[in-house]
Tab-separated table of C-alpha atoms and ligand atoms in Angstrom:
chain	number	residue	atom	x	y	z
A	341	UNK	CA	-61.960	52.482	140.353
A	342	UNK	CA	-59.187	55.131	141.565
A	343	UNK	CA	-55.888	53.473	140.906
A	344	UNK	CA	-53.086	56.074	140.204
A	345	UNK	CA	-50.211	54.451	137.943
A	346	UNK	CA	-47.494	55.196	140.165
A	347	UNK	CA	-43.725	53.531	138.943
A	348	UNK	CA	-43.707	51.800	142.049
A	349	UNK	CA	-47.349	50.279	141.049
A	350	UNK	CA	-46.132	49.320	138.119
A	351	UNK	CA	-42.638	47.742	138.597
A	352	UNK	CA	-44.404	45.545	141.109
A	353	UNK	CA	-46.744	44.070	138.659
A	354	UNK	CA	-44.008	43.509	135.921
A	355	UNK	CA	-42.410	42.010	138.448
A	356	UNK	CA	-45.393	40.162	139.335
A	357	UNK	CA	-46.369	39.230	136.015
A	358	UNK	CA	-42.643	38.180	135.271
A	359	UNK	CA	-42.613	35.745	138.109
A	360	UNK	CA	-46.324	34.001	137.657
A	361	UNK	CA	-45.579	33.665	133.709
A	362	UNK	CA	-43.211	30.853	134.188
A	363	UNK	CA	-46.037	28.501	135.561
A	364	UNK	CA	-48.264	29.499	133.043
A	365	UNK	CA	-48.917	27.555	129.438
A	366	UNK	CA	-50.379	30.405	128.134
A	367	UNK	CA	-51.783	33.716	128.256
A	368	UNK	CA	-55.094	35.524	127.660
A	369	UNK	CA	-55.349	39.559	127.262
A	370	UNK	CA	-58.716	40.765	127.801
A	371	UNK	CA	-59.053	44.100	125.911
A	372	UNK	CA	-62.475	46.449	125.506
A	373	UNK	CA	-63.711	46.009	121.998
A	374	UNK	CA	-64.505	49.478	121.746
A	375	UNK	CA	-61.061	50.065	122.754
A	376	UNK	CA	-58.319	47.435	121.604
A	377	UNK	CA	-55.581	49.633	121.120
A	378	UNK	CA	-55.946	51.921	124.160
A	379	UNK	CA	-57.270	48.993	126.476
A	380	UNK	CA	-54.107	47.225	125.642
A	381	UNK	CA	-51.521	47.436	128.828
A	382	UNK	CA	-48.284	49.003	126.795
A	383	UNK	CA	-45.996	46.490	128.165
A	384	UNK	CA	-47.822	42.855	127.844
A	385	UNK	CA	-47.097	42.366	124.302
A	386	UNK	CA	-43.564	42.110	125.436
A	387	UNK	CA	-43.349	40.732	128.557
A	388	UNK	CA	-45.507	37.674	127.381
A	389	UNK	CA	-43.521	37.529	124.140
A	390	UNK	CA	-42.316	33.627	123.747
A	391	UNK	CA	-45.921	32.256	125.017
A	392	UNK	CA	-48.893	31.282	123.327
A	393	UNK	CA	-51.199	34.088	123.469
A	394	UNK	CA	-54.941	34.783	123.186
A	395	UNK	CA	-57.026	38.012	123.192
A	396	UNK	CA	-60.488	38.217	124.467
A	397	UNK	CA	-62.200	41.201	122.389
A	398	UNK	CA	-64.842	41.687	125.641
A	399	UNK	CA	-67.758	43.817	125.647
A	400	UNK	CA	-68.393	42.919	122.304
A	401	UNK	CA	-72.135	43.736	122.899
A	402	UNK	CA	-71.107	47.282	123.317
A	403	UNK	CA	-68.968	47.421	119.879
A	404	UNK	CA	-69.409	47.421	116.202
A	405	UNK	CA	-69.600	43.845	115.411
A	406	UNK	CA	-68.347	44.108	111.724
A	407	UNK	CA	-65.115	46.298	113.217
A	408	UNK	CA	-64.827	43.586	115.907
A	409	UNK	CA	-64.448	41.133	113.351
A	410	UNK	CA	-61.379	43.309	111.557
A	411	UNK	CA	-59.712	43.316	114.876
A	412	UNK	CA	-60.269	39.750	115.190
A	413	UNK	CA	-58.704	39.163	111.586
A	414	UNK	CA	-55.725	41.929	112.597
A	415	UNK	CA	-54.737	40.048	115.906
A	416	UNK	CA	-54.626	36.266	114.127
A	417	UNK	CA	-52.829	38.045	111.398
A	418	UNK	CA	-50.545	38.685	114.504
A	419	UNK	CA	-50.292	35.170	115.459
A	420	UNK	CA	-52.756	35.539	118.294
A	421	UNK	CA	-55.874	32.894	119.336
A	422	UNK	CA	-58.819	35.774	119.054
A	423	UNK	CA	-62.293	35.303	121.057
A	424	UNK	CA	-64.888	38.028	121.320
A	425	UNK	CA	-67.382	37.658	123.716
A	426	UNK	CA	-69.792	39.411	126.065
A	427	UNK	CA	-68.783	38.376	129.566
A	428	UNK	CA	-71.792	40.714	130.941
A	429	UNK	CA	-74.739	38.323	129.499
A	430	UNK	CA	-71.954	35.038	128.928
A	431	UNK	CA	-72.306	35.051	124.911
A	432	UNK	CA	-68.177	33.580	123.352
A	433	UNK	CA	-67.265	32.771	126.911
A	434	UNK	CA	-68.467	28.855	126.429
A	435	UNK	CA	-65.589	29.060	123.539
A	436	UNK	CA	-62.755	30.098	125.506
A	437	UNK	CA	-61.857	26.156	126.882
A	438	UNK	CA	-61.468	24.906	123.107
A	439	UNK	CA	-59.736	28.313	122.450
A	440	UNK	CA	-57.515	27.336	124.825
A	441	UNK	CA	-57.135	23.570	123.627
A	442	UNK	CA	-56.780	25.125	120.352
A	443	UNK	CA	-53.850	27.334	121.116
A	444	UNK	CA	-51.878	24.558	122.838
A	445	UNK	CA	-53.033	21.543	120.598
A	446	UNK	CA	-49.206	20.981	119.954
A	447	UNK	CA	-48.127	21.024	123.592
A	448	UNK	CA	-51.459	18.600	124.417
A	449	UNK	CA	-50.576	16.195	122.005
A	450	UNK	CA	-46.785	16.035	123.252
A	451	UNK	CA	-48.670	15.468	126.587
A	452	UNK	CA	-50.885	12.660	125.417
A	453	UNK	CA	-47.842	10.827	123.924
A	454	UNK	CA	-46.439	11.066	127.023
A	455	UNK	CA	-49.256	9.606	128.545
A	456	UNK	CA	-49.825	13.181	130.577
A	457	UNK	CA	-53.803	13.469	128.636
A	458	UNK	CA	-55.185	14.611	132.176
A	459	UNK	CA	-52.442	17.058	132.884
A	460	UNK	CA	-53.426	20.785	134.062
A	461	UNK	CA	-53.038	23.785	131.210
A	462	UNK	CA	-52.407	26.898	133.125
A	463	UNK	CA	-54.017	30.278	131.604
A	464	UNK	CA	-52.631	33.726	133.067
A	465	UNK	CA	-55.684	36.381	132.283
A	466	UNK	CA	-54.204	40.067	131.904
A	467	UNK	CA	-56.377	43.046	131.714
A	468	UNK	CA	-56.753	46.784	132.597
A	469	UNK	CA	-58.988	47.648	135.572
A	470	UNK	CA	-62.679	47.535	134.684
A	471	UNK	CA	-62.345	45.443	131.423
A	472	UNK	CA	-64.699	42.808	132.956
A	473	UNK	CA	-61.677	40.288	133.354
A	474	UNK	CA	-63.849	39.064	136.984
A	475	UNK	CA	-66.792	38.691	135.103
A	476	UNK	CA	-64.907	37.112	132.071
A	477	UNK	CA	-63.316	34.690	134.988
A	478	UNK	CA	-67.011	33.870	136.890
A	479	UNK	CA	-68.745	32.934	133.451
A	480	UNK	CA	-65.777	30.794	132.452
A	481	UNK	CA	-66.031	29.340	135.782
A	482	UNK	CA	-70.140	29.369	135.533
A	483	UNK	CA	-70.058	30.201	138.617
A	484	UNK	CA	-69.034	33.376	141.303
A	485	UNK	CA	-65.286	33.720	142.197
A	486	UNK	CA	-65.508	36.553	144.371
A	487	UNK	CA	-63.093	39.347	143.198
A	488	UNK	CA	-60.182	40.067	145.734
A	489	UNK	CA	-61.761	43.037	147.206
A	490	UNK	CA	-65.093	42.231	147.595
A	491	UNK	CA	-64.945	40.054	150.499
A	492	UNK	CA	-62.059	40.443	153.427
A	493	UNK	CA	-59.999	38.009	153.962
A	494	UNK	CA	-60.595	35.976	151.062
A	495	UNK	CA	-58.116	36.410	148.297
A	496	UNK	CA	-58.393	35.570	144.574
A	497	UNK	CA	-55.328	37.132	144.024
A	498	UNK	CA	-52.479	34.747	143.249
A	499	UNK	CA	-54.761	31.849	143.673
A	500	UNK	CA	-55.652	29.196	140.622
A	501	UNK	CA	-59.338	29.228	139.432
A	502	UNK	CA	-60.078	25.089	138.465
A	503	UNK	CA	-62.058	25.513	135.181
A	504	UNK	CA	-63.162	21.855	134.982
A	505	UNK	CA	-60.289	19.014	136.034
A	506	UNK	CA	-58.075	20.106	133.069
A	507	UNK	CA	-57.579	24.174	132.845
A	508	UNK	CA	-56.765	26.735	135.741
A	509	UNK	CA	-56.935	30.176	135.126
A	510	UNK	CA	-54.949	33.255	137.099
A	511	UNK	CA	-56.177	36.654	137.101
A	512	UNK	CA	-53.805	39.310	136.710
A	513	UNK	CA	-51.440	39.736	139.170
A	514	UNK	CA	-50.909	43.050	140.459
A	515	UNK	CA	-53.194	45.656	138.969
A	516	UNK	CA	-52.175	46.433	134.889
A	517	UNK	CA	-52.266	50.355	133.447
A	518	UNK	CA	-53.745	51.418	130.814
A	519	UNK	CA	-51.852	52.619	127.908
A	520	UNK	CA	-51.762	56.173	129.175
A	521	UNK	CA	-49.581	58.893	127.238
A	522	UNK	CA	-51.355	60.349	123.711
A	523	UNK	CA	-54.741	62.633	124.275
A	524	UNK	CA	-56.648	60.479	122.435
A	525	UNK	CA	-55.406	56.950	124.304
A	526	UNK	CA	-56.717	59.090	127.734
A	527	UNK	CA	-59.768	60.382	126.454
A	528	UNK	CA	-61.048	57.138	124.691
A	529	UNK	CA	-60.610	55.261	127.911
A	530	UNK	CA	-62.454	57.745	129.533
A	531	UNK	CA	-65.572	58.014	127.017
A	532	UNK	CA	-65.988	54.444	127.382
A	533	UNK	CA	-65.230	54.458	131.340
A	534	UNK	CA	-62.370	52.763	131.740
A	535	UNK	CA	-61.135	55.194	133.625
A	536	UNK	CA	-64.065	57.284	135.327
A	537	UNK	CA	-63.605	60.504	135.074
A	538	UNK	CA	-60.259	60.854	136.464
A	539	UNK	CA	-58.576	62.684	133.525
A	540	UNK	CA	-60.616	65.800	133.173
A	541	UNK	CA	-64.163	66.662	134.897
A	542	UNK	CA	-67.476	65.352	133.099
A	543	UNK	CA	-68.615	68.578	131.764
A	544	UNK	CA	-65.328	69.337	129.819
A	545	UNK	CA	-65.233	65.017	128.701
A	546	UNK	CA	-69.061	65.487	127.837
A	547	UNK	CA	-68.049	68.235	125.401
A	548	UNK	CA	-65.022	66.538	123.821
A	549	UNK	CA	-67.433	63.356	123.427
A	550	UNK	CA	-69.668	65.418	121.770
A	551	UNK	CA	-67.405	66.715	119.195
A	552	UNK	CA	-66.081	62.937	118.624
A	553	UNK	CA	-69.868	62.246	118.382
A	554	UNK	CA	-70.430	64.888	116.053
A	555	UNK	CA	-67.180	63.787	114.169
A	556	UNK	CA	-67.767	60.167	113.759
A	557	UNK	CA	-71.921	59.609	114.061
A	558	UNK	CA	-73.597	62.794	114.002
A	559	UNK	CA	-77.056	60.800	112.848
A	560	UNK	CA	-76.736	58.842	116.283
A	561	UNK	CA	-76.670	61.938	118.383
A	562	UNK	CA	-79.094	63.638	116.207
A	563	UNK	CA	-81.753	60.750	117.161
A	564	UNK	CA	-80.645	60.028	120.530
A	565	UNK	CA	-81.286	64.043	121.617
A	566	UNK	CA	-83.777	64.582	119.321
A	567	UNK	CA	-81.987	67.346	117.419
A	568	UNK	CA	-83.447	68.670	114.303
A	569	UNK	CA	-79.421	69.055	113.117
A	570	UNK	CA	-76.064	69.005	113.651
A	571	UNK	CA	-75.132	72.254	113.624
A	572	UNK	CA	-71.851	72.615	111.438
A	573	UNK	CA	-68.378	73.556	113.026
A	574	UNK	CA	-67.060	76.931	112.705
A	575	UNK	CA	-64.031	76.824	110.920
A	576	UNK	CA	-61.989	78.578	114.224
A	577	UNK	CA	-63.953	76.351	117.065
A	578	UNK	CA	-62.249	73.674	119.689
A	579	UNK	CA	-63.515	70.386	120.259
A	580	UNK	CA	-64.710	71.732	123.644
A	581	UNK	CA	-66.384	75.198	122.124
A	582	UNK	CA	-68.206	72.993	119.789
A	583	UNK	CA	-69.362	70.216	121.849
A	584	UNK	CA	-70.350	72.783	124.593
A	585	UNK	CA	-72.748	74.147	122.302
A	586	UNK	CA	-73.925	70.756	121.766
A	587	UNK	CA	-74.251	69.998	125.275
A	588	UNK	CA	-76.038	72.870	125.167
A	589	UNK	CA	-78.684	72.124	122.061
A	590	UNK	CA	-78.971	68.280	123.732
A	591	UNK	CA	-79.672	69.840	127.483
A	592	UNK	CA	-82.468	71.935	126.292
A	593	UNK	CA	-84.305	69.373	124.324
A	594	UNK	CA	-84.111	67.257	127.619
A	595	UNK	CA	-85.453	70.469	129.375
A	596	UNK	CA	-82.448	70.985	131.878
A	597	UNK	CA	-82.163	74.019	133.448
A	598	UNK	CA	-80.996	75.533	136.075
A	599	UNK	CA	-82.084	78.479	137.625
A	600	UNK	CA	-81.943	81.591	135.281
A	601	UNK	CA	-82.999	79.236	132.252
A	602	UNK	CA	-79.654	78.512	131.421
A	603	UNK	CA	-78.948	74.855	130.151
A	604	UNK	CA	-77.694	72.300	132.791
A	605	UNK	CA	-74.546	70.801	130.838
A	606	UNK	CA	-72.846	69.253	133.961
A	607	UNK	CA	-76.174	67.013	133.874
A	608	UNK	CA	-76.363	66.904	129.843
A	609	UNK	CA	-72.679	65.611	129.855
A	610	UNK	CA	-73.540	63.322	132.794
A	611	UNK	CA	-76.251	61.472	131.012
A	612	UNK	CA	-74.928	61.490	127.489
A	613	UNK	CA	-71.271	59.770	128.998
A	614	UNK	CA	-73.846	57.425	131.304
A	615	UNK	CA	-75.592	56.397	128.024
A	616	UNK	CA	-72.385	55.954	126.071
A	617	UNK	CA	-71.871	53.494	128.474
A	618	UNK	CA	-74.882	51.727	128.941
A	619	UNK	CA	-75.417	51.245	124.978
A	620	UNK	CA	-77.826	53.425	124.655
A	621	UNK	CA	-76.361	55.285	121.554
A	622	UNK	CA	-76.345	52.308	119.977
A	623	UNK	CA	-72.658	49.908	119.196
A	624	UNK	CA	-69.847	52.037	118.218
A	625	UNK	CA	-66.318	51.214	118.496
A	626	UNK	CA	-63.933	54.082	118.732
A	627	UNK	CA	-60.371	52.639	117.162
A	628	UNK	CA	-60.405	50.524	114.134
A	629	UNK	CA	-57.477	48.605	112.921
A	630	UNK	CA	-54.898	50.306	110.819
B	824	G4P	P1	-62.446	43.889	136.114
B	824	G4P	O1	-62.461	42.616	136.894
B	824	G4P	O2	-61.627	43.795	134.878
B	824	G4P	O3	-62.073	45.092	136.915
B	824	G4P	O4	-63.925	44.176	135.565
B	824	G4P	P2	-65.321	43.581	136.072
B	824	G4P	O5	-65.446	42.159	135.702
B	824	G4P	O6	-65.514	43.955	137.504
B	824	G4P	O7	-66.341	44.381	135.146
B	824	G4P	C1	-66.515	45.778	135.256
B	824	G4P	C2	-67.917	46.141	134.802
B	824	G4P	O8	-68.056	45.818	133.415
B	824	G4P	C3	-69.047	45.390	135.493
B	824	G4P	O9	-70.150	46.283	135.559
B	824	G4P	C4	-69.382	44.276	134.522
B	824	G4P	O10	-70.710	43.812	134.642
B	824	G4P	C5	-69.197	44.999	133.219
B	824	G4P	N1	-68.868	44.099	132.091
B	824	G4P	C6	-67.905	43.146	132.063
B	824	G4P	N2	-67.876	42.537	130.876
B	824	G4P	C7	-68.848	43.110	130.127
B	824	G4P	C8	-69.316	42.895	128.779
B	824	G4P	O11	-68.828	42.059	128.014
B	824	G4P	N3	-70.337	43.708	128.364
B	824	G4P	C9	-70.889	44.644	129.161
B	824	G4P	N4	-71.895	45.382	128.659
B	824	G4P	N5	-70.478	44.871	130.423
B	824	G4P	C10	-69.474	44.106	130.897
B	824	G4P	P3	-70.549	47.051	136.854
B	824	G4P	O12	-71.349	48.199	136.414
B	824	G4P	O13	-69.369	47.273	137.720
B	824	G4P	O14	-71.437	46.016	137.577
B	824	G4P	P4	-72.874	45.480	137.141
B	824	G4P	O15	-73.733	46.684	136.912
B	824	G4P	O16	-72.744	44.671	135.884
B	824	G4P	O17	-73.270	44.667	138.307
């Protein structure tokens, strides 16, 4: 993924998303459960104000399921429809159709009186690059809608995905930012991937990971790298000082060196981002509700 947020970029999709939203009935917002507030586009709340609205929590295999579930209660307490699911292996997607049903029983039931049962509900999908909204599409579909770039000349962009006789979905149109602007908003999407390594280089994300790590779930780190502690913070020390020397402590228990015997933390901050990302340090969400 290397989309720069130009204004151009993302006047178009407003624009875009402006346009599509009056054939829509509703509209889904797929966020990262890791992630919801900094996966959430900074404008969609707004522009989709007036329709019914559902979030997809996605990667829910990769987050904390009890925080999950507060995010879940925060967004209904919103007036949202909430799912969580984990589009990767399928798990919550089989829900989303009665979600949707759900969400518009009112407007279905004015349809059935009208004798308009059959008629087609119209679902626009928003998400951030990378937030599995083509995978969330293909396993409501149960089957493979190839995304827009991966095969010339056919387009999914702008086109109607038939779930079924009765629901059509639309992937976003135009390509949605993230919610760029605060450190932490940047940095959390790029711990998690969302944006790969495009705000600072690995080593110097590795070490600011590591201080989060350090911060938040020292025991994880401690049994992932094998580390017989923590060692503390000193008072004066930045988040990169600190997790450099962690880098550092992990590195050598993995044995990487480079020449000279000095600790390989370009490759220690490479792997411990890489197994963020794959799950291997276990669920952890990084933004809870307020
Ligand atoms: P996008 O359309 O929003 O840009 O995202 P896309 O579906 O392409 O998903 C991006 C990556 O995230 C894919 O991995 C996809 O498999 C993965 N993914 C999507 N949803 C989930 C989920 O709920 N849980 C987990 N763990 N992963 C998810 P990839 O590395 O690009 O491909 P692949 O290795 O899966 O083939």
């Amino acid at each position: 993924m290397n989309v720069q947020w130009y204004p151009g970029h993302m006047a178009k999709t407003r624009r875009l998303i402006a346009e599509r939203l009056r054939q829509v009935d509703a509209v889904c917002e797929i966020l990262d459960a890791r992630i919801p507030v900094s996966s959430r586009n900074p404008d969609v709340a707004e522009l989709t104000a007036g329709k019914p609205r559902l979030i997809v929590l996605n990667r829910a295999d990769q987050a904390d399921p009890d925080v999950t579930a507060q995010w879940g209660d925060a967004f209904r307490a919103d007036g949202y429809a909430v799912l969580s699911t984990d589009a990767k292996s399928g798990r919550g997607a089989g829900k989303f159709v009665s979600a949707v049903r759900g969400l518009l029983s009112g407007k279905l039931k004015a349809y059935a009186e009208k004798g308009q049962a059959g008629r087609v509900v119209r679902v626009m999908i928003l998400g951030i690059p990378n937030v599995g909204k083509s995978t969330f599409i293909n396993r409501v579909a149960g089957r493979n809608v190839a995304k827009a770039e991966d095969r010339p000349g056919v387009t999914r962009a702008g086109q109607w995905v038939p779930i079924g006789k009765q629901l059509e979905l639309l992937d976003t149109p135009g390509i949605l930012w993230p919610k760029f602007g605060d450190e932490t908003v940047g940095l959390h999407l790029a711990f998690t991937g969302a944006v790969k390594d495009e705000i600072l280089d690995t080593e110097t994300l590795g070490c600011h990971f590591m201080a989060y790590m350090a911060a938040i779930a020292p025991e994880r780190l401690q049994e992932a790298y094998k580390l017989a502690e923590i060692p503390p913070r000193d008072g004066a020390e930045t988040d990169i000082g600190y997790g450099f020397r962690l880098l550092e402590a992990a590195g050598r228990k993995r044995g990487f060196l480079v020449s000279g015997g000095e600790i390989d933390t370009e490759r220690m901050a490479r792997i411990l981002l890489d197994e963020y990302r794959a799950g291997k340090l276990g669920r952890l969400t990084l933004e809870a509700p307020e």
